[in-house]
Amino acid sequence: MIYDKIFKYVEHKKFFDKHDKVLIAVSGGVDSMNLLHFLHAYQKQLNIKIGLAHINHKQRLQSDEEETYLKNWAEKKQLPFYSDTYKGPFSEKKARDFRYAFFKKIMFKYGYTALVTAHHADDQAETVFLRLLRGSRLRYLTGIKEVQPFACGQLIRPFLTFSKKDLPYIFHFDDSSNKESRYLRNRIRNTYLPTLKQENPQIARHLIDLGAETDKLFQAFADLSKQLDPQDCQVFQNQSESVQYFLLQGYLEKFPDLNISKKQFNDLLHILRTKNYYHHYLKNGYYLKKDDKMFEIAKIGLKTDGDDEQRVLECDSMVKYGQYIFSFQKESDSKEGFPLKSDAPILIRKRRPGDKIQLGSYSKKVRRLFIDEKIPPAKRSEAVIIEQAGEIILILLDDVTYLRKDFKDGIMKGRLYIQNRNW
């Protein structure tokens, strides 16, 4: 029986050796119902306790019936059952994000260390093909992982090497939306792959093999380069351009929510190859900080003392103010940013009555400056005032800067970098 074969495979892979409580994602379809029956039948041999998690997407007439059936099934088997109802406009991505956020919450709340889903070999082939169509990088053609970190434990897919046709036909609910052509994955499953199978009946297996071989390739690269510190600029720049390319890709794997585009990746690679000093906002709350020795990508530690009333920016720190990211760094040989003659804290604030800025041998009221520059009155309130040691050093308005004109005198102590988050 196929379940015995799956059990031997699961034992061999030691999927559940570190887990006591296992949460099963159950939709009610034939795949997840097989997963539920399999783990229920072998839970004693695997030495695990199982629970069911279900999302009612409210997209079909039988959605409530499915939830009721699964709840009753769990009660009869004396198993925990957790459910929630999807809310809001429906899309595949939003529904998936909702499901996994719910699974994560249940795991943390009730002490489950493994989430198990019913993805199988057919899903793997479809995923690799889908990523090919979308132009994904080679690194992401590895497809779905059998085991990966998730929430407070792991996400495990024990069926991933088994084909759907090998699973028993058991009671389940059919999802009619699986036949609709509006979803790309459905078109891949129902049209593209069946058409390609006419040319090569083994196309699905070849796609799976492509994913597996790609995974081995990147694992080999990781093994061969594990002694290299990609953040060490000298180490990084001593590598060939090809090695630099994949070292940076590997480093970016640490930031799954950064999601930079191919163009942004190439821009970042160019910066690391050519710039000695660089401070730059990237996206999604991350910034790049580079000097002549090291570089790092990190989340911005934003200070939150007030809602755009004012911010205090210390040396070697960064804050958000309105649509801007401000970074105050110690002086270097960088020619970018605005030079500062003091390392005193910077105050970032709105305009105040009586504000003046030094313009060489004389000072001018900010109000008069705006009049002379023909700034409309309605726009003047949007000005950002940057003040240090009680004096205005810079005014920012509509990405135009009005700079204090005495920077040629004195020793520079630092630089101010400004990034518009909307750029």
mmCIF file of N, CA, C and O in Angstrom, residues 200-232:
data_model
loop_
_atom_site.group_PDB
_atom_site.id
_atom_site.type_symbol
_atom_site.label_atom_id
_atom_site.label_comp_id
_atom_site.label_asym_id
_atom_site.label_seq_id
_atom_site.Cartn_x
_atom_site.Cartn_y
_atom_site.Cartn_z
ATOM 1 N N ASN A 200 6.605 15.139 -24.776
ATOM 2 C CA ASN A 200 7.473 14.333 -23.910
ATOM 3 C C ASN A 200 6.680 13.912 -22.681
ATOM 4 O O ASN A 200 6.430 14.724 -21.789
ATOM 5 N N PRO A 201 6.271 12.660 -22.602
ATOM 6 C CA PRO A 201 5.459 12.194 -21.471
ATOM 7 C C PRO A 201 6.162 12.350 -20.120
ATOM 8 O O PRO A 201 5.513 12.307 -19.071
ATOM 9 N N GLN A 202 7.486 12.539 -20.136
ATOM 10 C CA GLN A 202 8.248 12.637 -18.895
ATOM 11 C C GLN A 202 8.534 14.086 -18.483
ATOM 12 O O GLN A 202 9.390 14.331 -17.647
ATOM 13 N N ILE A 203 7.805 15.039 -19.077
ATOM 14 C CA ILE A 203 8.097 16.444 -18.814
ATOM 15 C C ILE A 203 8.018 16.786 -17.322
ATOM 16 O O ILE A 203 8.856 17.520 -16.798
ATOM 17 N N ALA A 204 7.029 16.234 -16.628
ATOM 18 C CA ALA A 204 6.891 16.530 -15.198
ATOM 19 C C ALA A 204 8.105 16.031 -14.428
ATOM 20 O O ALA A 204 8.663 16.735 -13.573
ATOM 21 N N ARG A 205 8.560 14.809 -14.736
ATOM 22 C CA ARG A 205 9.731 14.253 -14.072
ATOM 23 C C ARG A 205 10.976 15.078 -14.373
ATOM 24 O O ARG A 205 11.807 15.326 -13.497
ATOM 25 N N HIS A 206 11.114 15.549 -15.618
ATOM 26 C CA HIS A 206 12.278 16.357 -15.978
ATOM 27 C C HIS A 206 12.275 17.686 -15.229
ATOM 28 O O HIS A 206 13.341 18.187 -14.830
ATOM 29 N N LEU A 207 11.099 18.281 -15.044
ATOM 30 C CA LEU A 207 11.006 19.526 -14.286
ATOM 31 C C LEU A 207 11.399 19.310 -12.828
ATOM 32 O O LEU A 207 12.118 20.128 -12.226
ATOM 33 N N ILE A 208 10.948 18.195 -12.265
ATOM 34 C CA ILE A 208 11.307 17.867 -10.882
ATOM 35 C C ILE A 208 12.808 17.645 -10.761
ATOM 36 O O ILE A 208 13.462 18.130 -9.826
ATOM 37 N N ASP A 209 13.385 16.926 -11.737
ATOM 38 C CA ASP A 209 14.833 16.684 -11.737
ATOM 39 C C ASP A 209 15.611 17.990 -11.885
ATOM 40 O O ASP A 209 16.668 18.168 -11.271
ATOM 41 N N LEU A 210 15.084 18.906 -12.709
ATOM 42 C CA LEU A 210 15.728 20.205 -12.876
ATOM 43 C C LEU A 210 15.778 20.941 -11.543
ATOM 44 O O LEU A 210 16.815 21.515 -11.163
ATOM 45 N N GLY A 211 14.666 20.921 -10.819
ATOM 46 C CA GLY A 211 14.630 21.567 -9.512
ATOM 47 C C GLY A 211 15.607 20.934 -8.540
ATOM 48 O O GLY A 211 16.323 21.631 -7.808
ATOM 49 N N ALA A 212 15.660 19.594 -8.539
ATOM 50 C CA ALA A 212 16.549 18.878 -7.618
ATOM 51 C C ALA A 212 18.018 19.143 -7.956
ATOM 52 O O ALA A 212 18.851 19.357 -7.061
ATOM 53 N N GLU A 213 18.351 19.139 -9.246
ATOM 54 C CA GLU A 213 19.733 19.375 -9.648
ATOM 55 C C GLU A 213 20.151 20.813 -9.357
ATOM 56 O O GLU A 213 21.291 21.073 -8.950
ATOM 57 N N THR A 214 19.245 21.751 -9.565
ATOM 58 C CA THR A 214 19.537 23.144 -9.244
ATOM 59 C C THR A 214 19.799 23.305 -7.752
ATOM 60 O O THR A 214 20.712 24.038 -7.339
ATOM 61 N N ASP A 215 19.014 22.620 -6.943
ATOM 62 C CA ASP A 215 19.212 22.652 -5.493
ATOM 63 C C ASP A 215 20.607 22.140 -5.127
ATOM 64 O O ASP A 215 21.314 22.738 -4.305
ATOM 65 N N LYS A 216 21.021 21.037 -5.754
ATOM 66 C CA LYS A 216 22.356 20.480 -5.496
ATOM 67 C C LYS A 216 23.455 21.450 -5.943
ATOM 68 O O LYS A 216 24.487 21.588 -5.278
ATOM 69 N N LEU A 217 23.232 22.122 -7.066
ATOM 70 C CA LEU A 217 24.217 23.079 -7.567
ATOM 71 C C LEU A 217 24.469 24.195 -6.558
ATOM 72 O O LEU A 217 25.624 24.529 -6.251
ATOM 73 N N PHE A 218 23.411 24.760 -6.011
ATOM 74 C CA PHE A 218 23.580 25.864 -5.073
ATOM 75 C C PHE A 218 24.087 25.378 -3.720
ATOM 76 O O PHE A 218 24.780 26.105 -3.012
ATOM 77 N N GLN A 219 23.747 24.135 -3.365
ATOM 78 C CA GLN A 219 24.308 23.579 -2.142
ATOM 79 C C GLN A 219 25.815 23.377 -2.298
ATOM 80 O O GLN A 219 26.594 23.661 -1.376
ATOM 81 N N ALA A 220 26.228 22.924 -3.495
ATOM 82 C CA ALA A 220 27.655 22.754 -3.767
ATOM 83 C C ALA A 220 28.384 24.097 -3.700
ATOM 84 O O ALA A 220 29.483 24.201 -3.131
ATOM 85 N N PHE A 221 27.781 25.145 -4.275
ATOM 86 C CA PHE A 221 28.393 26.477 -4.232
ATOM 87 C C PHE A 221 28.520 26.951 -2.788
ATOM 88 O O PHE A 221 29.552 27.517 -2.386
ATOM 89 N N ALA A 222 27.470 26.715 -1.988
ATOM 90 C CA ALA A 222 27.506 27.122 -0.581
ATOM 91 C C ALA A 222 28.608 26.386 0.165
ATOM 92 O O ALA A 222 29.323 26.976 0.995
ATOM 93 N N ASP A 223 28.775 25.091 -0.118
ATOM 94 C CA ASP A 223 29.820 24.307 0.547
ATOM 95 C C ASP A 223 31.211 24.818 0.162
ATOM 96 O O ASP A 223 32.107 24.945 1.016
ATOM 97 N N LEU A 224 31.412 25.106 -1.121
ATOM 98 C CA LEU A 224 32.725 25.535 -1.607
ATOM 99 C C LEU A 224 33.086 26.949 -1.159
ATOM 100 O O LEU A 224 34.266 27.288 -1.068
ATOM 101 N N SER A 225 32.079 27.771 -0.897
ATOM 102 C CA SER A 225 32.330 29.176 -0.544
ATOM 103 C C SER A 225 32.085 29.471 0.932
ATOM 104 O O SER A 225 32.089 30.641 1.330
ATOM 105 N N LYS A 226 31.891 28.450 1.752
ATOM 106 C CA LYS A 226 31.513 28.685 3.149
ATOM 107 C C LYS A 226 32.619 29.370 3.951
ATOM 108 O O LYS A 226 32.355 29.955 5.008
ATOM 109 N N GLN A 227 33.878 29.304 3.467
ATOM 110 C CA GLN A 227 34.964 29.981 4.165
ATOM 111 C C GLN A 227 35.065 31.455 3.793
ATOM 112 O O GLN A 227 35.854 32.200 4.378
ATOM 113 N N LEU A 228 34.294 31.878 2.800
ATOM 114 C CA LEU A 228 34.328 33.269 2.355
ATOM 115 C C LEU A 228 33.304 34.095 3.114
ATOM 116 O O LEU A 228 32.152 33.684 3.252
ATOM 117 N N ASP A 229 33.722 35.246 3.593
ATOM 118 C CA ASP A 229 32.801 36.173 4.235
ATOM 119 C C ASP A 229 32.353 37.189 3.192
ATOM 120 O O ASP A 229 33.124 38.097 2.842
ATOM 121 N N PRO A 230 31.132 37.073 2.671
ATOM 122 C CA PRO A 230 30.705 37.976 1.595
ATOM 123 C C PRO A 230 30.610 39.423 2.026
ATOM 124 O O PRO A 230 30.616 40.329 1.190
ATOM 125 N N GLN A 231 30.530 39.692 3.337
ATOM 126 C CA GLN A 231 30.429 41.067 3.821
ATOM 127 C C GLN A 231 31.784 41.749 3.949
ATOM 128 O O GLN A 231 31.841 42.962 4.141
ATOM 129 N N ASP A 232 32.860 40.970 3.865
ATOM 130 C CA ASP A 232 34.205 41.529 3.874
ATOM 131 C C ASP A 232 34.496 42.067 2.475
ATOM 132 O O ASP A 232 34.591 41.304 1.516
#
